[in-house]
CSV table of C-alpha atoms in Angstrom, one decimal:
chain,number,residue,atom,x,y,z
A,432,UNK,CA,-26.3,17.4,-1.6
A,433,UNK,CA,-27.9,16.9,-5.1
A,434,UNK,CA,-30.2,13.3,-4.6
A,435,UNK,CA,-29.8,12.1,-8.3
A,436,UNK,CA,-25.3,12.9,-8.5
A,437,UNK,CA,-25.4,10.8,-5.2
A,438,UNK,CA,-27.4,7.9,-6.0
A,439,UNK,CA,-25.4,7.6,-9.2
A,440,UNK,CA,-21.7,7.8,-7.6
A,441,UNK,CA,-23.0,5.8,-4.5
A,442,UNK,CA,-23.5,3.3,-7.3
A,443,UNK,CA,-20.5,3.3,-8.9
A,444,UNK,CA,-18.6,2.9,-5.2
A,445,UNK,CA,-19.8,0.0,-4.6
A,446,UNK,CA,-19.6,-1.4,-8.0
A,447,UNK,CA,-15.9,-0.4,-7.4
A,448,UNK,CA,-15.0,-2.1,-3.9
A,449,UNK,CA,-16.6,-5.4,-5.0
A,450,UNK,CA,-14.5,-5.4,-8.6
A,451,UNK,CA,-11.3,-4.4,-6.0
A,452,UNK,CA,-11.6,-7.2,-4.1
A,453,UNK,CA,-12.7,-9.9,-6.5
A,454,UNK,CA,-10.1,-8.8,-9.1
A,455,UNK,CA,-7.3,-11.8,-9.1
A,456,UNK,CA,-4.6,-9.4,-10.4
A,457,UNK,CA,-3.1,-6.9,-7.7
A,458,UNK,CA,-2.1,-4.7,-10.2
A,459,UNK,CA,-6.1,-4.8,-11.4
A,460,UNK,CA,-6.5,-4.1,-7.6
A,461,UNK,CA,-4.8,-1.0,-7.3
A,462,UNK,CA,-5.8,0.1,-10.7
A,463,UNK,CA,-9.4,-0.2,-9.8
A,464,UNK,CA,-8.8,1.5,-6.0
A,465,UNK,CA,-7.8,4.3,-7.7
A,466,UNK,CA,-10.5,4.7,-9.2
A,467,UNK,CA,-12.9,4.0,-6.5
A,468,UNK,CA,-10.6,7.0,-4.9
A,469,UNK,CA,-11.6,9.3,-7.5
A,470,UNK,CA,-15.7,8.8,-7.0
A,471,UNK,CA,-14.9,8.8,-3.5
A,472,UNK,CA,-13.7,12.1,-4.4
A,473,UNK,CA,-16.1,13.0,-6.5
A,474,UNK,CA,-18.5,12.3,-3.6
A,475,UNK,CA,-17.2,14.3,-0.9
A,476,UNK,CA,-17.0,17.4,-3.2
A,477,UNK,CA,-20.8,17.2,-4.2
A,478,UNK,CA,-21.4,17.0,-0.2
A,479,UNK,CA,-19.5,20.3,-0.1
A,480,UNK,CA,-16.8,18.7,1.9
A,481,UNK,CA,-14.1,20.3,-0.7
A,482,UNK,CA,-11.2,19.7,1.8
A,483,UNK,CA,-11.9,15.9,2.5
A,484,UNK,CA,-12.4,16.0,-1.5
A,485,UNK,CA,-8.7,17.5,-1.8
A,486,UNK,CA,-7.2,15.0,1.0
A,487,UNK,CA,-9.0,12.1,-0.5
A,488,UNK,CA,-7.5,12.9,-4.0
A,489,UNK,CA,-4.0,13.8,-3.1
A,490,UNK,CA,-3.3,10.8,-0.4
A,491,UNK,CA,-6.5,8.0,-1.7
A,492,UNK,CA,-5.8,8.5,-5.5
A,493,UNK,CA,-2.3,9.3,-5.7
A,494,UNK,CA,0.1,9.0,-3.0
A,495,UNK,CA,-1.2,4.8,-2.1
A,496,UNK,CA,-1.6,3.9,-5.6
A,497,UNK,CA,2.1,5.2,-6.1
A,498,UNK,CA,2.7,3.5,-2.5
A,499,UNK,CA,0.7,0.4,-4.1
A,500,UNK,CA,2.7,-0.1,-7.0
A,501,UNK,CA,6.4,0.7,-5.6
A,502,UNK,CA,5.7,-2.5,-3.5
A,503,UNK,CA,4.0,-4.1,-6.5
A,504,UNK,CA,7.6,-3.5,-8.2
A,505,UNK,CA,9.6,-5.5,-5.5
A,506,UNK,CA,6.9,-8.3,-5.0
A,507,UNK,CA,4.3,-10.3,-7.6
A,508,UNK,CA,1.1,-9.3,-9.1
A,509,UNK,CA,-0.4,-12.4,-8.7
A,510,UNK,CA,-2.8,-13.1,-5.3
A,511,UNK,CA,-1.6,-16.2,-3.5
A,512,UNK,CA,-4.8,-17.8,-4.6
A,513,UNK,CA,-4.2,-17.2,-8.3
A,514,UNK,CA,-0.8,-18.8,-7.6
A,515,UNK,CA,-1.6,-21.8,-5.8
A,516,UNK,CA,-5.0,-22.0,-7.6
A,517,UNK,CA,-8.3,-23.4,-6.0
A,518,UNK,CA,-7.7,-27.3,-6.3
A,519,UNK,CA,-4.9,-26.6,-3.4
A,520,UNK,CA,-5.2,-28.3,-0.2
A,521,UNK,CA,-3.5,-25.0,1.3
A,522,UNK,CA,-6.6,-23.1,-0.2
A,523,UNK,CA,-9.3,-24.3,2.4
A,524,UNK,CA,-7.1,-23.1,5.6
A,525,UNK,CA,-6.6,-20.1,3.9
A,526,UNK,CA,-10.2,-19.6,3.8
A,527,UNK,CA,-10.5,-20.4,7.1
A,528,UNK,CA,-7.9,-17.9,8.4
A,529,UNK,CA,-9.9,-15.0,6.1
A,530,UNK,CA,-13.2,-15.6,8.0
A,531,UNK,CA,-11.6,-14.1,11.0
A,532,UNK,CA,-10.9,-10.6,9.1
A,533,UNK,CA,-14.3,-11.0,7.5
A,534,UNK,CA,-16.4,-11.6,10.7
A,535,UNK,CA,-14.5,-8.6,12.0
A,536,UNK,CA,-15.1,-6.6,8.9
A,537,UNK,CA,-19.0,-7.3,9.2
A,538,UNK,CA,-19.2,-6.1,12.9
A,539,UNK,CA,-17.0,-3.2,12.5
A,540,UNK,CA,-20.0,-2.2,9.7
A,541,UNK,CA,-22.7,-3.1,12.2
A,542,UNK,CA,-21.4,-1.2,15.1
A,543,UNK,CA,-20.6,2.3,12.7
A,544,UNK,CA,-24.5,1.8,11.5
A,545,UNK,CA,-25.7,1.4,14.9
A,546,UNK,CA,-24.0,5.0,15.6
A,547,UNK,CA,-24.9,6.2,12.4
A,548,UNK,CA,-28.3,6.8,13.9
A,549,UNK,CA,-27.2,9.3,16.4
A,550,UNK,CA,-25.6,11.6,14.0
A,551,UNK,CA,-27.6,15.1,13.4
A,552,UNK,CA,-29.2,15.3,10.1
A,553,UNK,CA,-26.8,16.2,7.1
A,554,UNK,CA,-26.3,20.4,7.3
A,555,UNK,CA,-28.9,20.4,10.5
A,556,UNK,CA,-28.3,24.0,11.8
A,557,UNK,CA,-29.6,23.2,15.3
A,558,UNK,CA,-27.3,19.9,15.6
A,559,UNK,CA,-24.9,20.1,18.8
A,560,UNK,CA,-21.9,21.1,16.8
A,561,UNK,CA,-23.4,23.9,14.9
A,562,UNK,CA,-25.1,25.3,17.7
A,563,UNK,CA,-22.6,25.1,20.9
A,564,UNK,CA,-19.0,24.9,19.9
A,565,UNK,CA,-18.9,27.1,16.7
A,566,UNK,CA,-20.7,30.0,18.1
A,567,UNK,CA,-17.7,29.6,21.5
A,568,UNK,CA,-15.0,29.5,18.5
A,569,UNK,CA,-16.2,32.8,16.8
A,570,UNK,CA,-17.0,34.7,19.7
A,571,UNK,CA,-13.7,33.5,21.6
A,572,UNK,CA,-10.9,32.4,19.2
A,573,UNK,CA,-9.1,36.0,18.6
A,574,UNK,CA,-9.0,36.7,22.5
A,575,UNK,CA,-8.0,33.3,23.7
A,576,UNK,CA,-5.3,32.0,20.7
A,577,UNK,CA,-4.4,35.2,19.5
A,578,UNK,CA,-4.9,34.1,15.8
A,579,UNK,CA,-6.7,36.7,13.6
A,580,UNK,CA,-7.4,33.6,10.7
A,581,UNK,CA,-10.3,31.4,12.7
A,582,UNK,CA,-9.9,28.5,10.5
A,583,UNK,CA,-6.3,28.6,11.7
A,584,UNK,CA,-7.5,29.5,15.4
A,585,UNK,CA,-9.2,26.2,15.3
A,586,UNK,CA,-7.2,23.8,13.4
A,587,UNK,CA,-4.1,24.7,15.1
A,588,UNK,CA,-5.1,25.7,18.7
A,589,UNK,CA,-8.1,24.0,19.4
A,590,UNK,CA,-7.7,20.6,17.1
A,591,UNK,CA,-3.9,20.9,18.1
A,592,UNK,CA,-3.2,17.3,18.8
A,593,UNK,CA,-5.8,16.2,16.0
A,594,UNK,CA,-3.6,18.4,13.6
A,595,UNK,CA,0.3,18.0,15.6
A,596,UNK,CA,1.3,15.1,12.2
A,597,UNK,CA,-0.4,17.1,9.9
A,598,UNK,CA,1.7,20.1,10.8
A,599,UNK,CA,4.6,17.5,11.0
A,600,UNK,CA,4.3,16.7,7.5
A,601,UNK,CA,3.7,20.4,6.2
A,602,UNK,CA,6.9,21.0,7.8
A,603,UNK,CA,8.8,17.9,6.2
A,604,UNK,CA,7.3,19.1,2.8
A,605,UNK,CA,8.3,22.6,3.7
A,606,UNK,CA,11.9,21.4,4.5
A,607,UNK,CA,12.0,19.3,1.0
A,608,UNK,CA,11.1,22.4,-0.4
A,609,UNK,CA,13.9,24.7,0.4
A,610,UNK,CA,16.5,22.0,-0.2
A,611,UNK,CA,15.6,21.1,-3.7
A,612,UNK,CA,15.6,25.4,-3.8
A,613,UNK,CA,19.1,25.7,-2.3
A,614,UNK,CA,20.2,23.2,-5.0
A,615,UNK,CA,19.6,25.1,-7.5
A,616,UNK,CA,20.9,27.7,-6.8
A,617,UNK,CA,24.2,26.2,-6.4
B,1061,UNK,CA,-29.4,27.3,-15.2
B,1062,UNK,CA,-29.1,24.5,-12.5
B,1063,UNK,CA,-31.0,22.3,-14.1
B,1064,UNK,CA,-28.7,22.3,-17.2
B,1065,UNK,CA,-25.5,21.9,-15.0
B,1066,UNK,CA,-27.4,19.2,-13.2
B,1067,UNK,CA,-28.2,17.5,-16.6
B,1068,UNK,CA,-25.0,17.3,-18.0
B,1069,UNK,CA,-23.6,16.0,-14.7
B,1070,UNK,CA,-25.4,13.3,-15.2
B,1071,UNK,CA,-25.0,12.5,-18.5
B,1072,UNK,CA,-21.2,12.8,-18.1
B,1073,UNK,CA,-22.2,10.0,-14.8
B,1074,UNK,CA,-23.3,7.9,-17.6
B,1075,UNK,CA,-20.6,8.0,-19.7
B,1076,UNK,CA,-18.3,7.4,-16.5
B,1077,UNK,CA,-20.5,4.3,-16.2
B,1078,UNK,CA,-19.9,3.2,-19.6
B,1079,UNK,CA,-15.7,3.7,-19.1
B,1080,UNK,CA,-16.2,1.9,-15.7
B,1081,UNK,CA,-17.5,-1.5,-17.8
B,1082,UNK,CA,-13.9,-1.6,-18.9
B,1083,UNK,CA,-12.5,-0.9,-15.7
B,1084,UNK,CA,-14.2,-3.4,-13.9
B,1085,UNK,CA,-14.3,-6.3,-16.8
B,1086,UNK,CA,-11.4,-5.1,-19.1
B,1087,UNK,CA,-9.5,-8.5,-19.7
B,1088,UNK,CA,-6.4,-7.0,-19.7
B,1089,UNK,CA,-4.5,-4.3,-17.0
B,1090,UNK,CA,-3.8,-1.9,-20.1
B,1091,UNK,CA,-7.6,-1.7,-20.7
B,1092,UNK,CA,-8.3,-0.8,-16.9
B,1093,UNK,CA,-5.5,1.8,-17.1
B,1094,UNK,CA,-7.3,3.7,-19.9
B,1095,UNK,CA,-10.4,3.6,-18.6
B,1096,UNK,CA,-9.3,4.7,-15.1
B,1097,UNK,CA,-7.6,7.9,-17.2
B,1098,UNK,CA,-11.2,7.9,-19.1
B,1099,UNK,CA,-12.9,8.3,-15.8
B,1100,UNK,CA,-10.5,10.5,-13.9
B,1101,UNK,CA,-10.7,13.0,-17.3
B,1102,UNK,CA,-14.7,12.8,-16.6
B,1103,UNK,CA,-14.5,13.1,-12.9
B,1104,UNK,CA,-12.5,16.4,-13.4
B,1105,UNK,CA,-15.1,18.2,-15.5
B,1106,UNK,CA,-17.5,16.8,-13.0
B,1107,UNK,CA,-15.9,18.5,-10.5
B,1108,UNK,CA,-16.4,21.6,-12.5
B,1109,UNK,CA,-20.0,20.8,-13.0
B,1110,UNK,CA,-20.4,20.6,-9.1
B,1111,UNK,CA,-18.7,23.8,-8.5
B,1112,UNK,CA,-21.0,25.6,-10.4
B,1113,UNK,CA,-24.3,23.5,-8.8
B,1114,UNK,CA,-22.5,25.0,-5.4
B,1115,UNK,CA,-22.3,28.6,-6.9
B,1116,UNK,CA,-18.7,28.7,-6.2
B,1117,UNK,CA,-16.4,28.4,-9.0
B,1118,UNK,CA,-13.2,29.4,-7.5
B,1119,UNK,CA,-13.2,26.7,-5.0
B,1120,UNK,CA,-13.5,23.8,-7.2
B,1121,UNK,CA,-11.4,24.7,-10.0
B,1122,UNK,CA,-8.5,24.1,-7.9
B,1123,UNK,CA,-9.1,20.6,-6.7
B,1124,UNK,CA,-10.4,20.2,-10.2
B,1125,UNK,CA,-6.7,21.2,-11.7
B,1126,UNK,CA,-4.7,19.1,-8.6
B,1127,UNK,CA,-7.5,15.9,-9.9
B,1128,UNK,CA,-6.2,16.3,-13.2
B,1129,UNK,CA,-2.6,16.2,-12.1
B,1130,UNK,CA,-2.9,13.2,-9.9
B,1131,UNK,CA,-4.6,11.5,-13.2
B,1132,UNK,CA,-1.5,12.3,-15.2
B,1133,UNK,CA,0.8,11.1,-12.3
B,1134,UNK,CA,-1.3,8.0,-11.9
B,1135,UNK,CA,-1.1,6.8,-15.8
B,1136,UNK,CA,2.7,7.7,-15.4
B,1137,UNK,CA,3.3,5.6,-12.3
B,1138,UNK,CA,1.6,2.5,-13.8
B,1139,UNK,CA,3.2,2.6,-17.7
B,1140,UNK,CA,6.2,2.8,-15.3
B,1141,UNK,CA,5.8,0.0,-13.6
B,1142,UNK,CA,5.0,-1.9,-17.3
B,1143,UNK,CA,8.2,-0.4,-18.6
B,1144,UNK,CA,10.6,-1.9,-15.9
B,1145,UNK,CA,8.5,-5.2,-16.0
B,1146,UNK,CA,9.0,-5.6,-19.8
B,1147,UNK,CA,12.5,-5.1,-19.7
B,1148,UNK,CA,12.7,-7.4,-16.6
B,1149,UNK,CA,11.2,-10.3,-18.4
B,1150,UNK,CA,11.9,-9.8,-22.2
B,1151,UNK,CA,8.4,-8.5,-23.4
B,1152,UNK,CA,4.7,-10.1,-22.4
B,1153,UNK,CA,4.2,-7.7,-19.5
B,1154,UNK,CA,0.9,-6.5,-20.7
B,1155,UNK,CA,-1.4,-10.0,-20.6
B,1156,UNK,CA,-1.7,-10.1,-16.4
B,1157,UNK,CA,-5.0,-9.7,-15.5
């Protein structure tokens, strides 16, 4: 974790999520998002997290802003509130019904700070993780799984319902695969 | 060596700043989609940068080179989606904001 990279991106985050959600324009939106996505990425990869990084690129940057903008194409650009515009007697119970999602939003925050403050110090090698359940994975993954790749041993075996859609969707992309192959070669 | 590394990592942060003025305040969508490209070009070499701060290479190149992929796919999407909307309405996609 480099101090100076982080205080800089962290920056830039935030500077991000406020322009995404006070941007009238959807289209601004998901522009905007996707660049949030790629600091975000940016982020995780100077923590050393390289395989959030990769997730975070592939499915925050590219697969939802493509997902964003296919709906974009069958809908509006325009917000409801650009639409109806402020003057609107709608406008008020509309801001009403969104202090519900906000009040929601704002605990959610406070509750995942409060629990923040049990978490082991970034890269701690005495935390609980580091010192009880890796040392049981190296010393027992190849006799109890039968898997000589440990990664492997633990994403599939030991994470296997964290990991059951994952491997769902490897397959799926696996069968996509050899289909578009066997056309080919026809 | 680090220190140079760490240097031009943050210069490039700068520039990324700048390109994010016009991502954030551009008046029009076309002027957010270049400067997302600017910064997703940036972040890429960034990448790099951090890969070398990390000591290993190898591992960032490749999420550098799939970053720089998803860039191109993103600009592709969008100039898509301006493409069907021009022809949808007869021209005067581009002033949305």
């Amino acid at each position: 974790m480099i101090w100076q990279l982080d205080l800089f991106l962290l920056t830039l985050v935030v500077v991000c999520a406020l322009a995404t959600i006070t941007v009238r324009g959807l289209l601004s939106a998901t522009i905007i998002f996707a660049a949030y996505s790629f600091l975000m990425c940016l982020l995780w990869a100077e923590m050393g997290a390289v395989d959030v990084a990769f997730t975070e690129a592939v499915v925050g940057a590219g697969v939802s802003t493509i997902f964003f903008i296919a709906t974009l194409f069958r809908s509006t650009t325009r917000s409801r509130l650009l639409i109806r515009g402020v003057d609107d007697p709608h406008h008020f119970k509309d801001q009403g019904w969104k202090m519900l999602p906000l009040m929601l939003s704002v605990v959610t925050g406070m509750l995942l700070f409060f629990g923040m403050a049990d978490f082991p110090a970034w890269g701690d090698p005495e935390s609980r993780p580091n010192t009880h359940v890796s040392s049981y994975y190296i010393e027992n993954a190849v006799r109890e799984t039968q898997v000589p790749n440990l990664v492997t041993a633990v994403l599939g075996d030991y994470r296997g319902y964290d990991t059951m859609f994952e491997l769902v969707v490897i397959y799926c992309a696996g069968v996509s695969v050899v289909s578009i192959l066997k056309q080919e070669n026809l | 060596m680090n220190t140079v590394f760490l240097i031009a990592a943050l210069g490039l942060l700068v520039s990324t700043a700048i390109a994010m003025v016009r991502v954030v305040g551009g008046p029009t969508v076309l002027d957010r989609i270049v400067g997302v490209n600017v910064v997703g070009a940036q972040t890429t070499i960034l990448l790099i940068l951090i890969g070398y701060l990390f000591d290993n290479i190898s591992m960032f190149l490749d999420i550098a080179i799939a970053y720089a992929m998803l860039n191109f796919i993103l600009a592709i999407g969008v100039t898509k989606f301006f493409l069907r909307r021009k022809s949808a309405r007869g021209g005067g996609g581009g002033e949305e904001h």
